[in-house]
Coordinates of C-alpha atoms and ligand atoms in Angstrom, one line a residue:
Chain A
M21 CA 0.6 33.7 -9.0
A22 CA -0.6 35.7 -5.9
K23 CA -0.2 34.4 -2.4
I24 CA -3.5 33.0 -1.1
L25 CA -4.1 32.1 2.6
M26 CA -4.9 28.7 3.1
K27 CA -5.2 25.8 5.8
G28 CA -2.5 23.3 5.7
N29 CA -4.2 20.3 4.9
E30 CA -6.2 22.1 2.1
A31 CA -2.9 23.7 0.7
I32 CA -1.6 19.9 0.6
G33 CA -4.4 18.8 -1.5
A34 CA -4.3 21.9 -3.9
A35 CA -0.4 21.2 -4.2
A36 CA -0.9 17.6 -4.9
I37 CA -3.6 18.3 -7.7
K38 CA -1.3 20.9 -9.2
A39 CA 1.7 18.1 -9.1
G40 CA -0.5 15.9 -11.3
C41 CA -2.1 13.8 -8.7
K42 CA -5.4 12.4 -10.2
Y43 CA -6.1 9.7 -7.5
F44 CA -6.7 9.6 -3.9
F45 CA -7.5 6.9 -1.6
G46 CA -7.9 7.5 2.2
Y47 CA -9.5 6.9 5.4
P48 CA -10.8 9.7 7.8
I49 CA -8.5 10.4 10.8
T50 CA -7.8 13.6 12.9
P51 CA -5.7 15.9 12.0
Q52 CA -5.6 15.3 8.5
N53 CA -9.4 15.1 7.5
E54 CA -9.2 18.3 5.3
V55 CA -7.1 16.6 2.9
P56 CA -9.5 13.9 1.7
E57 CA -12.4 16.3 2.2
Y58 CA -10.6 18.7 0.0
M59 CA -9.7 15.9 -2.6
S60 CA -13.5 14.6 -2.5
R61 CA -14.4 18.2 -3.7
E62 CA -11.7 18.9 -6.0
L63 CA -10.4 15.9 -7.7
P64 CA -13.5 15.0 -9.7
K65 CA -13.3 18.6 -11.1
N66 CA -9.8 18.0 -12.3
G67 CA -10.8 14.7 -14.1
G68 CA -9.6 12.6 -11.2
V69 CA -11.1 10.0 -8.6
F70 CA -11.3 10.3 -4.9
L71 CA -12.4 7.2 -2.9
Q72 CA -13.0 6.9 0.9
A73 CA -11.7 3.1 1.7
E74 CA -12.8 0.9 4.2
S75 CA -9.6 1.1 6.2
E76 CA -6.1 2.6 5.8
V77 CA -5.1 -1.1 4.8
A78 CA -7.5 -0.9 1.9
A79 CA -6.3 2.5 1.1
I80 CA -2.8 1.9 0.7
N81 CA -3.6 -1.2 -1.3
M82 CA -5.7 0.8 -3.6
V83 CA -3.0 3.1 -4.0
Y84 CA -0.7 0.1 -4.9
G85 CA -3.2 -1.0 -7.6
A86 CA -3.5 2.3 -9.0
S87 CA 0.2 2.9 -9.1
G88 CA 0.7 -0.2 -10.8
C89 CA -1.0 1.0 -13.9
G90 CA 0.9 4.1 -13.9
A91 CA -1.3 6.8 -12.2
R92 CA -0.2 9.7 -10.0
V93 CA -1.6 8.6 -6.7
M94 CA -1.4 9.5 -3.2
T95 CA -2.8 8.8 0.3
S96 CA -2.9 10.7 3.4
S97 CA -3.3 9.7 7.1
S98 CA -2.0 10.4 10.5
S99 CA 0.2 8.2 12.8
P100 CA -2.1 5.2 13.7
G101 CA -3.3 5.2 10.1
I102 CA 0.1 5.1 8.8
A103 CA 1.0 2.4 11.1
L104 CA -1.8 0.3 9.3
K105 CA -0.3 1.3 6.0
Q106 CA 2.8 -0.3 6.6
E107 CA 2.1 -3.5 4.9
G108 CA 1.2 -2.0 1.7
I109 CA 4.2 0.6 1.9
T110 CA 6.6 -2.2 2.0
Y111 CA 4.8 -4.0 -1.0
I112 CA 4.9 -0.8 -3.0
A113 CA 8.7 -0.2 -2.0
G114 CA 9.2 -4.0 -3.0
A115 CA 7.3 -3.9 -6.2
E116 CA 9.3 -0.5 -7.2
L117 CA 6.2 1.7 -7.5
P118 CA 5.8 5.3 -7.0
C119 CA 3.3 7.1 -4.6
V120 CA 3.2 9.8 -2.3
I121 CA 2.0 9.6 1.3
V122 CA 1.2 12.4 3.6
N123 CA 1.5 11.8 7.4
I124 CA 0.1 14.6 9.7
V125 CA 1.6 13.3 12.7
R126 CA -0.4 13.0 16.1
G127 CA 0.8 11.8 19.6
G128 CA 1.2 8.1 20.5
P129 CA 1.6 5.5 21.3
G130 CA -1.7 3.7 20.7
L131 CA -4.6 6.0 20.0
G132 CA -2.5 8.6 21.6
G133 CA -3.9 11.8 21.0
I134 CA -4.9 14.3 18.3
Q135 CA -2.4 17.2 18.9
P136 CA 0.6 17.8 17.0
A137 CA 3.5 15.6 17.6
Q138 CA 6.6 14.4 15.9
S139 CA 6.5 10.8 17.5
D140 CA 6.4 9.1 14.2
Y141 CA 10.1 9.9 13.3
N142 CA 11.2 6.3 13.8
Q143 CA 7.9 4.8 12.1
V144 CA 8.7 6.9 9.1
T145 CA 12.5 6.8 8.8
R146 CA 13.1 3.1 9.8
G147 CA 9.9 2.0 8.4
G148 CA 7.1 -0.1 10.2
G149 CA 7.0 -2.6 7.3
N150 CA 9.1 -5.7 6.8
G151 CA 12.1 -6.0 4.9
D152 CA 15.1 -3.9 3.7
Y153 CA 13.3 -0.7 2.1
K154 CA 13.4 3.0 2.4
L155 CA 11.4 5.9 1.8
L156 CA 12.3 9.2 0.9
V157 CA 10.9 11.2 3.8
L158 CA 10.5 15.0 3.7
A159 CA 9.4 17.2 6.6
P160 CA 8.6 20.8 5.6
A161 CA 8.6 23.6 8.3
N162 CA 5.9 25.9 6.8
L163 CA 3.2 25.5 4.4
Q164 CA 4.9 27.2 1.5
E165 CA 7.6 24.6 1.8
M166 CA 5.0 21.7 2.0
V167 CA 3.6 23.1 -1.3
D168 CA 6.9 23.2 -3.1
L169 CA 7.8 20.1 -2.0
M170 CA 4.8 18.3 -3.1
Q171 CA 5.7 18.6 -6.7
E172 CA 9.2 17.2 -5.9
A173 CA 7.8 14.4 -4.0
F174 CA 5.6 13.1 -7.0
D175 CA 8.4 13.8 -9.3
A176 CA 11.1 11.8 -7.0
A177 CA 8.5 9.1 -6.6
D178 CA 8.2 8.6 -10.2
Y179 CA 12.1 8.9 -10.8
Y180 CA 13.1 6.4 -8.2
R181 CA 10.0 4.3 -8.5
N182 CA 9.7 4.4 -4.8
P183 CA 7.1 6.0 -2.2
V184 CA 7.9 9.4 -1.0
M185 CA 6.4 10.5 2.3
L186 CA 5.7 14.0 3.2
V187 CA 5.6 14.6 7.1
G188 CA 4.0 17.3 8.8
D189 CA 3.1 17.5 12.6
G190 CA -0.8 18.4 13.2
M191 CA 0.2 22.1 13.2
I192 CA 1.3 22.0 9.4
G193 CA -2.1 20.5 8.7
Q194 CA -4.2 22.7 10.9
M195 CA -2.6 26.3 10.5
M196 CA -3.3 28.8 7.9
E197 CA -0.5 30.8 6.0
P198 CA -0.1 32.4 2.8
V199 CA 1.0 30.0 0.0
E200 CA 1.7 30.8 -3.5
F201 CA 1.6 28.0 -6.3
R202 CA 4.6 28.4 -8.1
E203 CA 5.9 26.6 -11.4
I204 CA 8.9 24.5 -10.0
K205 CA 10.9 23.1 -12.8
T206 CA 11.7 19.5 -12.2
K207 CA 15.1 18.2 -11.8
Y208 CA 14.2 14.8 -12.7
T209 CA 14.1 13.3 -16.2
L210 CA 11.0 11.3 -16.1
S211 CA 10.7 8.2 -18.5
E212 CA 7.7 6.4 -19.8
K213 CA 6.1 3.8 -17.6
T214 CA 6.4 1.0 -19.8
W215 CA 6.2 -1.4 -16.8
A216 CA 2.5 -0.4 -16.0
T217 CA -0.4 -2.9 -16.1
T218 CA -2.5 -1.0 -18.6
G219 CA -3.5 -4.2 -20.7
T220 CA -1.0 -5.8 -23.2
K221 CA -3.5 -5.1 -26.2
G222 CA -2.0 -8.4 -27.5
Q223 CA 1.1 -6.3 -28.4
R224 CA 3.6 -7.0 -25.9
P225 CA 4.5 -9.6 -23.1
H226 CA 2.4 -9.2 -20.0
N227 CA 3.6 -6.7 -17.2
I228 CA 3.7 -8.2 -13.7
I229 CA 3.8 -5.9 -10.8
N230 CA 5.2 -8.0 -7.9
S231 CA 7.3 -8.2 -4.9
L232 CA 7.7 -12.0 -4.6
F233 CA 11.2 -13.6 -5.5
L234 CA 11.1 -17.3 -4.3
D235 CA 14.5 -17.7 -5.4
P236 CA 17.0 -16.5 -2.6
A237 CA 19.7 -15.5 -5.0
Q238 CA 17.1 -13.3 -7.1
L239 CA 15.9 -11.8 -3.8
E240 CA 19.2 -10.9 -2.9
E241 CA 20.0 -9.5 -6.5
H242 CA 16.6 -7.5 -5.9
N243 CA 17.9 -6.1 -2.6
H244 CA 21.2 -5.0 -4.0
K245 CA 19.2 -3.3 -6.8
L246 CA 16.9 -1.5 -4.3
Q247 CA 20.1 -0.5 -2.2
K248 CA 21.7 1.2 -5.0
K249 CA 18.5 3.1 -5.4
Y250 CA 18.7 4.2 -1.7
D251 CA 22.4 5.0 -2.1
D252 CA 21.5 7.4 -5.0
M253 CA 19.0 9.0 -2.9
K254 CA 21.5 9.5 -0.1
A255 CA 23.9 11.1 -2.6
N256 CA 21.1 13.4 -4.4
E257 CA 18.1 13.7 -2.0
V258 CA 19.7 15.2 1.2
R259 CA 17.9 18.5 2.0
Y260 CA 18.5 20.6 5.0
E261 CA 18.8 24.2 6.2
S262 CA 21.7 25.3 8.4
V263 CA 22.1 28.7 10.1
G264 CA 24.9 30.0 12.4
V265 CA 26.7 26.6 13.1
E266 CA 30.2 27.5 12.0
D267 CA 31.0 29.3 15.1
A268 CA 28.3 27.9 17.2
D269 CA 28.8 27.3 21.1
I270 CA 25.9 25.1 20.8
V271 CA 23.7 23.6 17.9
L272 CA 20.1 22.7 17.9
V273 CA 18.8 20.3 15.6
A274 CA 15.0 20.4 14.9
Y275 CA 12.6 19.6 12.0
G276 CA 9.1 20.8 10.9
T277 CA 7.4 23.3 13.0
T278 CA 9.5 22.7 16.0
S279 CA 12.6 24.3 14.1
R280 CA 10.4 27.6 13.9
I281 CA 10.1 27.6 17.8
V282 CA 13.8 26.9 18.0
R283 CA 14.7 29.8 15.8
N284 CA 12.8 32.1 18.4
A285 CA 14.8 30.6 21.1
I286 CA 18.0 31.2 19.3
A287 CA 17.3 34.7 18.7
T288 CA 16.8 35.2 22.6
L289 CA 19.9 33.3 23.3
K290 CA 21.7 35.8 21.1
E291 CA 20.8 38.5 23.1
E292 CA 21.9 36.8 26.0
G293 CA 25.5 36.1 24.3
I294 CA 25.2 32.5 23.6
K295 CA 25.7 31.6 19.9
A296 CA 23.5 28.8 19.0
G297 CA 23.1 27.4 15.5
I298 CA 20.5 25.4 13.9
I299 CA 20.4 22.4 11.7
R300 CA 17.2 21.8 10.2
P301 CA 16.8 18.4 8.5
I302 CA 14.1 18.6 5.6
S303 CA 14.9 15.1 4.4
L304 CA 14.5 13.0 7.4
W305 CA 15.6 10.2 5.2
P306 CA 18.1 10.6 4.0
F307 CA 19.4 12.3 7.2
P308 CA 21.7 15.3 6.4
M309 CA 24.8 13.6 8.0
A310 CA 27.2 15.9 6.1
A311 CA 25.6 19.1 7.6
F312 CA 27.4 18.2 10.9
D313 CA 30.8 18.4 9.5
A314 CA 30.5 22.3 9.4
I315 CA 30.2 22.4 13.2
P316 CA 33.3 23.5 15.0
E317 CA 35.2 21.1 17.3
T318 CA 34.7 23.9 20.1
C319 CA 31.0 23.3 20.0
K320 CA 29.7 22.5 23.5
A321 CA 26.9 20.2 22.5
I322 CA 24.4 19.2 19.9
V323 CA 20.7 19.2 21.2
S324 CA 17.9 17.4 19.6
V325 CA 14.7 19.4 19.9
E326 CA 11.6 17.4 19.3
M327 CA 7.9 16.8 19.9
S328 CA 8.7 13.4 20.9
M329 CA 10.9 11.7 23.5
G330 CA 14.2 11.6 21.6
Q331 CA 13.5 9.7 18.5
M332 CA 16.0 11.7 16.3
I333 CA 19.0 11.4 18.8
D334 CA 20.1 8.2 17.2
D335 CA 20.6 10.0 13.7
I336 CA 22.3 12.8 15.5
K337 CA 24.7 10.6 17.2
I338 CA 25.6 8.9 14.0
A339 CA 26.3 12.3 12.3
S340 CA 28.3 13.4 15.1
N341 CA 30.2 10.3 15.4
G342 CA 31.5 11.0 18.9
R343 CA 32.7 14.6 18.0
W344 CA 30.3 16.4 20.3
A345 CA 28.2 15.7 23.4
V346 CA 24.5 14.9 22.3
D347 CA 21.6 16.0 24.4
F348 CA 18.0 16.5 24.1
Y349 CA 14.9 18.5 24.8
G350 CA 11.3 17.7 23.7
R351 CA 7.9 17.9 24.6
S352 CA 5.2 15.2 23.7
G353 CA 1.6 14.0 23.8
G354 CA 0.6 17.4 21.8
M355 CA 2.6 19.6 24.3
I356 CA 4.5 22.1 22.3
P357 CA 7.9 23.3 23.0
T358 CA 8.4 26.8 24.2
P359 CA 11.2 29.1 23.3
D360 CA 11.5 29.8 27.0
G361 CA 12.0 26.0 27.8
I362 CA 14.4 25.4 24.8
V363 CA 16.5 28.7 26.3
A364 CA 16.4 27.2 29.9
K365 CA 17.7 23.9 28.5
V366 CA 20.5 25.4 26.5
K367 CA 21.5 27.6 29.6
E368 CA 21.5 24.6 31.8
I369 CA 23.9 22.6 29.2
M370 CA 26.1 25.5 28.6
G371 CA 26.3 26.0 32.5
G372 CA 26.8 22.4 32.8
V373 CA 29.8 22.0 30.4
K374 CA 31.6 25.1 31.2
Chain B
M24 CA -6.8 -31.3 -40.9
A25 CA -9.2 -29.1 -38.9
V26 CA -8.2 -27.9 -35.4
V27 CA -10.9 -29.2 -32.8
F28 CA -9.0 -28.1 -29.8
Q29 CA -6.5 -25.4 -28.9
K30 CA -5.0 -24.5 -25.6
T31 CA -6.2 -21.1 -24.7
K32 CA -4.1 -18.1 -25.5
G33 CA -4.9 -17.0 -22.1
L34 CA -2.5 -19.1 -20.6
L35 CA 1.4 -19.1 -20.9
D36 CA 3.1 -22.3 -21.7
N37 CA 4.9 -22.1 -18.3
Q38 CA 4.5 -25.5 -16.5
T39 CA 2.4 -24.9 -13.3
H40 CA 3.6 -25.6 -9.7
Y41 CA 0.1 -27.3 -8.7
C42 CA 0.0 -30.5 -7.1
P43 CA -1.3 -33.5 -9.2
G44 CA -5.0 -33.6 -8.9
C45 CA -5.2 -30.1 -7.7
T46 CA -8.3 -28.2 -9.4
H47 CA -6.5 -24.7 -9.4
G48 CA -5.3 -25.6 -12.8
I49 CA -8.7 -26.3 -14.2
I50 CA -10.1 -23.0 -12.8
H51 CA -7.2 -21.1 -14.4
R52 CA -8.1 -22.7 -17.7
L53 CA -11.8 -21.8 -17.4
V54 CA -11.1 -18.2 -16.5
A55 CA -8.5 -17.9 -19.4
E56 CA -11.0 -19.6 -21.8
V57 CA -13.7 -17.2 -21.0
L58 CA -11.5 -14.0 -21.3
E59 CA -10.4 -15.3 -24.8
E60 CA -13.9 -16.0 -25.7
L61 CA -14.8 -12.4 -24.6
D62 CA -11.9 -11.0 -26.7
V63 CA -10.5 -9.0 -23.7
L64 CA -7.2 -10.7 -22.8
G65 CA -5.4 -7.6 -24.0
D66 CA -7.6 -5.4 -22.0
T67 CA -7.7 -7.4 -18.7
I68 CA -5.6 -6.8 -15.5
A69 CA -5.4 -9.8 -13.3
V70 CA -4.9 -9.7 -9.3
A71 CA -3.3 -12.5 -8.0
P72 CA -3.5 -13.3 -4.1
V73 CA -1.3 -14.6 -1.5
G74 CA -1.9 -18.6 -1.2
C75 CA -1.2 -21.5 -3.8
S76 CA -2.2 -19.3 -6.6
T77 CA 0.4 -16.5 -5.8
L78 CA 2.2 -17.7 -9.0
A79 CA -0.8 -17.1 -11.1
Y80 CA 1.2 -14.2 -12.6
D81 CA 3.4 -16.7 -14.3
Y82 CA 0.4 -18.5 -15.8
F83 CA -2.0 -15.9 -16.9
N84 CA -1.1 -14.3 -20.2
M85 CA -2.3 -10.7 -19.3
D86 CA -1.2 -8.0 -17.1
I87 CA -1.1 -8.9 -13.7
H88 CA -0.5 -7.5 -10.2
Q89 CA 0.3 -9.6 -7.2
A90 CA -1.2 -8.4 -4.0
A91 CA -0.6 -8.8 -0.1
H92 CA -2.6 -11.5 1.6
G93 CA -6.2 -10.9 1.3
R94 CA -5.9 -7.3 -0.3
A95 CA -6.6 -8.4 -3.9
P96 CA -10.0 -6.5 -3.8
A97 CA -8.5 -3.3 -2.7
V98 CA -5.8 -3.6 -5.3
A99 CA -8.3 -4.3 -8.1
T100 CA -10.3 -1.3 -6.9
G101 CA -7.2 1.0 -7.4
I102 CA -6.8 -0.6 -10.8
K103 CA -10.4 -0.2 -11.9
R104 CA -10.7 3.3 -10.7
V105 CA -7.9 4.2 -12.8
Q106 CA -8.9 2.2 -15.7
P107 CA -12.7 1.9 -15.7
D108 CA -12.7 0.5 -19.2
K109 CA -10.5 -2.4 -18.5
V110 CA -11.6 -5.9 -17.1
V111 CA -10.3 -6.3 -13.6
F112 CA -10.5 -9.6 -11.8
T113 CA -9.0 -10.9 -8.6
Y114 CA -8.3 -14.8 -8.1
Q115 CA -8.4 -15.7 -4.3
G116 CA -8.2 -18.6 -2.0
D117 CA -10.5 -19.2 1.0
G118 CA -7.8 -18.1 3.5
D119 CA -7.0 -15.1 1.4
L120 CA -10.8 -14.0 1.0
A121 CA -12.8 -15.4 3.8
S122 CA -10.3 -14.8 6.5
I123 CA -7.5 -12.2 6.4
G124 CA -9.4 -10.3 3.6
T125 CA -13.1 -10.2 4.7
A126 CA -13.1 -6.4 4.9
E127 CA -11.6 -5.8 1.4
I128 CA -14.1 -8.4 -0.2
I129 CA -17.1 -7.0 1.7
H130 CA -16.5 -3.5 0.7
A131 CA -15.4 -4.0 -2.8
A132 CA -18.9 -5.8 -3.1
H133 CA -20.7 -3.2 -1.0
R134 CA -19.5 -0.3 -3.3
G135 CA -20.6 -2.4 -6.1
E136 CA -17.1 -2.3 -7.4
K137 CA -16.9 -3.1 -11.2
I138 CA -14.6 -6.1 -10.9
T139 CA -14.9 -9.9 -10.9
T140 CA -13.8 -12.4 -8.1
I141 CA -12.9 -15.9 -8.7
F142 CA -13.0 -17.5 -5.2
V143 CA -11.4 -20.9 -4.9
N144 CA -12.7 -22.5 -1.8
N145 CA -10.7 -25.6 -0.9
A146 CA -11.7 -25.5 2.8
I147 CA -8.0 -25.3 3.9
Y148 CA -5.1 -23.2 3.8
G149 CA -3.1 -25.0 0.9
M150 CA 0.1 -22.9 0.6
T151 CA 1.0 -22.9 4.2
G152 CA 0.4 -26.6 4.5
G153 CA -3.2 -27.4 5.7
Q154 CA -4.2 -25.3 8.6
M155 CA -7.8 -24.6 9.4
A156 CA -9.5 -21.7 7.2
P157 CA -13.0 -20.1 8.1
T158 CA -14.4 -22.6 5.4
T159 CA -13.0 -25.8 6.7
L160 CA -15.8 -28.2 7.6
I161 CA -17.0 -29.3 10.8
G162 CA -15.2 -32.7 11.7
Q163 CA -12.5 -31.8 8.9
R164 CA -9.1 -32.3 10.2
A165 CA -6.6 -29.6 9.5
T166 CA -2.9 -29.1 10.8
T167 CA -4.2 -26.4 13.3
A168 CA -7.4 -28.6 14.1
P169 CA -5.8 -31.9 14.6
L170 CA -8.9 -33.3 16.2
G171 CA -11.2 -32.0 13.5
R172 CA -13.0 -28.6 13.6
T173 CA -15.6 -28.2 16.2
V174 CA -18.6 -25.8 16.3
E175 CA -17.8 -24.9 20.0
H176 CA -14.2 -23.9 19.4
S177 CA -14.3 -22.3 15.8
G178 CA -17.9 -21.8 14.9
M179 CA -19.5 -23.2 11.7
P180 CA -17.9 -22.9 8.5
L181 CA -18.4 -19.4 6.8
K182 CA -20.8 -19.4 3.8
V183 CA -19.2 -16.5 2.1
S184 CA -21.3 -16.3 -1.1
E185 CA -24.6 -16.3 0.9
M186 CA -23.1 -13.6 2.9
L187 CA -22.1 -11.5 -0.1
A188 CA -25.5 -12.1 -1.9
T189 CA -27.3 -10.0 0.8
I190 CA -25.3 -6.9 -0.3
N191 CA -26.7 -4.9 -3.0
G192 CA -23.7 -3.9 -4.8
A193 CA -22.9 -7.6 -5.4
A194 CA -24.8 -7.9 -8.6
F195 CA -23.8 -11.5 -9.5
V196 CA -23.2 -14.3 -7.0
E197 CA -22.9 -18.0 -7.9
R198 CA -21.3 -21.0 -6.5
V199 CA -20.0 -23.7 -8.8
S200 CA -17.7 -26.9 -8.5
V201 CA -15.2 -28.3 -10.9
D202 CA -16.0 -32.0 -9.7
S203 CA -17.2 -33.4 -13.0
P204 CA -17.2 -32.5 -16.5
A205 CA -20.9 -31.3 -16.3
N206 CA -20.2 -29.1 -13.4
I207 CA -17.0 -27.9 -15.0
R208 CA -19.3 -26.7 -17.9
K209 CA -21.7 -24.9 -15.5
A210 CA -18.7 -23.3 -13.8
K211 CA -17.3 -21.8 -17.1
K212 CA -20.9 -20.4 -17.9
A213 CA -21.2 -19.1 -14.4
I214 CA -17.5 -17.4 -14.8
K215 CA -18.7 -16.0 -18.4
E216 CA -21.7 -14.4 -16.8
A217 CA -19.7 -12.8 -14.0
F218 CA -17.4 -11.1 -16.5
E219 CA -20.3 -10.1 -18.9
C220 CA -21.8 -8.6 -15.7
Q221 CA -18.5 -6.8 -15.0
I222 CA -18.4 -5.4 -18.6
A223 CA -22.0 -4.4 -18.6
R224 CA -21.0 -2.4 -15.3
K225 CA -23.9 -4.1 -13.3
G226 CA -21.9 -4.1 -10.3
F227 CA -19.6 -6.7 -8.3
S228 CA -19.5 -10.2 -9.5
I229 CA -18.1 -13.2 -7.8
V230 CA -17.9 -17.2 -8.6
E231 CA -17.1 -19.2 -5.6
V232 CA -15.5 -22.3 -7.0
L233 CA -15.4 -25.5 -5.0
S234 CA -12.0 -26.9 -5.3
T235 CA -9.7 -29.9 -4.2
C236 CA -6.7 -29.9 -2.3
P237 CA -5.6 -33.6 -2.4
T238 CA -2.3 -32.8 -0.7
N239 CA -3.6 -31.3 2.6
W240 CA -6.7 -33.1 2.5
G241 CA -4.6 -36.3 2.5
L242 CA -6.4 -38.0 -0.2
T243 CA -5.6 -39.1 -3.8
P244 CA -6.9 -37.0 -6.5
I245 CA -9.9 -39.3 -7.1
D246 CA -10.8 -39.5 -3.4
A247 CA -10.5 -35.7 -3.0
I248 CA -13.1 -35.2 -5.9
K249 CA -15.3 -37.7 -4.1
W250 CA -14.7 -36.0 -0.7
L251 CA -15.7 -32.7 -2.4
Q252 CA -18.9 -34.3 -3.6
D253 CA -19.8 -36.0 -0.4
N254 CA -18.8 -33.2 2.2
M255 CA -18.4 -29.7 0.4
I256 CA -21.6 -29.7 -1.8
P257 CA -23.9 -30.5 0.8
Y258 CA -23.0 -27.7 2.9
Y259 CA -22.1 -25.4 0.3
P260 CA -24.7 -25.9 -2.3
I261 CA -24.0 -25.1 -5.8
G262 CA -26.2 -22.8 -7.8
N263 CA -26.9 -19.0 -8.5
L264 CA -27.4 -16.9 -5.5
R265 CA -27.8 -13.6 -7.3
R266 CA -27.8 -12.2 -10.8
P267 CA -28.9 -8.8 -12.6
E268 CA -32.4 -8.8 -14.0
E269 CA -31.1 -9.0 -17.5
V270 CA -27.4 -9.9 -18.5
Ligands
TPP407 C1 0.1 -11.2 6.1 C2 0.3 -12.6 5.8 N1 -0.1 -13.6 6.7 C3 0.2 -14.8 6.4 C4 0.8 -15.3 5.2 C5 1.0 -16.7 5.0 N2 0.0 -17.4 4.1 C6 0.4 -17.6 2.9 S1 -0.5 -18.4 1.8 C7 -1.7 -18.6 3.3 C8 -3.0 -19.2 3.2 C9 -3.4 -19.4 1.8 O1 -4.6 -20.1 1.9 P1 -5.6 -19.9 1.0 O2 -6.1 -18.4 0.6 O3 -7.0 -20.8 1.1 O4 -5.2 -20.4 -0.6 P2 -4.7 -21.9 -1.0 O5 -3.3 -22.1 -1.0 O6 -5.5 -22.8 -0.2 O7 -5.2 -21.9 -2.5 C10 -1.2 -17.8 4.5 C11 -1.8 -17.8 5.8 C12 1.2 -14.2 4.4 N3 2.0 -14.6 3.3 N4 1.0 -13.0 4.8
SF4_408 S1 -1.4 -27.6 -1.8 FE1 -3.3 -28.0 -2.4 S2 -4.2 -26.1 -3.4 FE2 -2.1 -26.0 -3.1 S3 -1.3 -26.8 -5.2 FE3 -1.3 -28.5 -3.8 S4 -3.4 -29.4 -3.8 FE4 -3.6 -27.3 -4.9
MG409 MG1 -7.6 -22.5 0.3

């Protein structure tokens, strides 16, 4: 199929429908409004249902119900809306149901702003909901990757029976890029959803969708079962890109659109004789810990570059395990890091540790 | 010998955890009998709330989805939009529906969602041990209203059915009580009409059932029934508030 020029949020909708999404429940919030708008237009044409809920709380609980009957269902929102969805997300994870949640991140805290940000890193990787649960969290750097990951997101959600979150900053939602909707062969073997609440027809015992376990021993057992699933994700779902780290003087870690700015900075640094590598996590959870093992001992520092105030540093420190100094460069509130700013920071670090 | 009475197929054989004299059990039975009579047990998906009836999923013999506190109407909406030909109902207490879940119930009604809600009003938070609900009566004691509810502090008890009856999408609204055999029969009739309304796709339907909580009211089962008759029915009058022209 030929490439077509699309706005990010619309490409998200188109990719979801292509991935078999039939149901969408959402609530308006900038900068993701074109996703529900697109779905309201296109889903009915594709035999699906779009419904604007009364709140993000209701929207995620509609997703919970729809997913319980075996449907491919998604919702999208932006940071404060995702905060409201956390209750539903932990129920969905606890009841082991699949769904896809798109978060087009804007600045915070509170009402924050409406410009691009990455300040939901902790919200999406640590979860804002209660209990021991994890989401598979994928953060594409461009629209093509967003489109490609959408199919994987729905398949992985079904395979693991777990919510999958796609995270883009406001830029991913708003910018226009050429995208190609290509056939992606699924790597997952998907089984029939025999657990779904589709009515017993009097032919089988009733199915129950539930996250309550009043018996502590049973709840512990349930948590062990969930943990095993998260371990499987850690083993099989790590995604990242790594360039020039093997002989790097310094390694920059950045995800999403920030990684594209970092690449510009790396090119400039190269001209000035500084070898900077990049690790770009695509899966924010599971975090690509092993990617750091390729970094040489001689590397001076690892720098987290973010559109937030240093939320990814903890994961980088865990991955570094004391082997390298860890530093930070970030802008926030909707301010975008510039290549010049990143270059200046790197030079400062390189000067400092020489 | 001819069978004159049988337990409904809509309920499983599991023993319920409800307190002696609690009327949740009667209401379960009425719902189950109605669904059996309508021959839709195999095509029904129930949504259980958070409250004493959370464990309804162990009692109803049909597919069932447990929801977060107050969110049952949203969960039911998701289910119904995916499976418009199935019968979908929520079973909710007054804390669940009239407090934390007001947005969800109002908007389900407002959209004319083709679901049925069984709203069990016992004027108290049963499950958590007797705290005040929006439906707790003036002067009624609760663990968080130790001297009794006052208008000054907490306002007048919320009349949910009257409120929902003002919403166009709410096709069927009736308040019933399960305090006497005669009223139990009327309650069953209303529950049946509500489900028929859903099946005929007329809109949202709700039956508010005045129910007892002897445990948290601190009364014997018999005194609890009397308390309901003397205090709840005068403030929450039973009867139909809205029905479609022809059902
Ligand atoms: C988000 C959330 N808040 C509070 C609770 C605690 N809680 C459980 S049941 C309940 C009240 C239930 O009362 P009601 O809906 O009237 O049902 P009843 O037990 O009286 O039948 C509360 C507050 C909870 N489980 N979840
Ligand atoms: S606490 Fe009240 S509502 Fe709950 S089971 Fe006991 S009597 Fe019924
Ligand atoms: Mg109650």
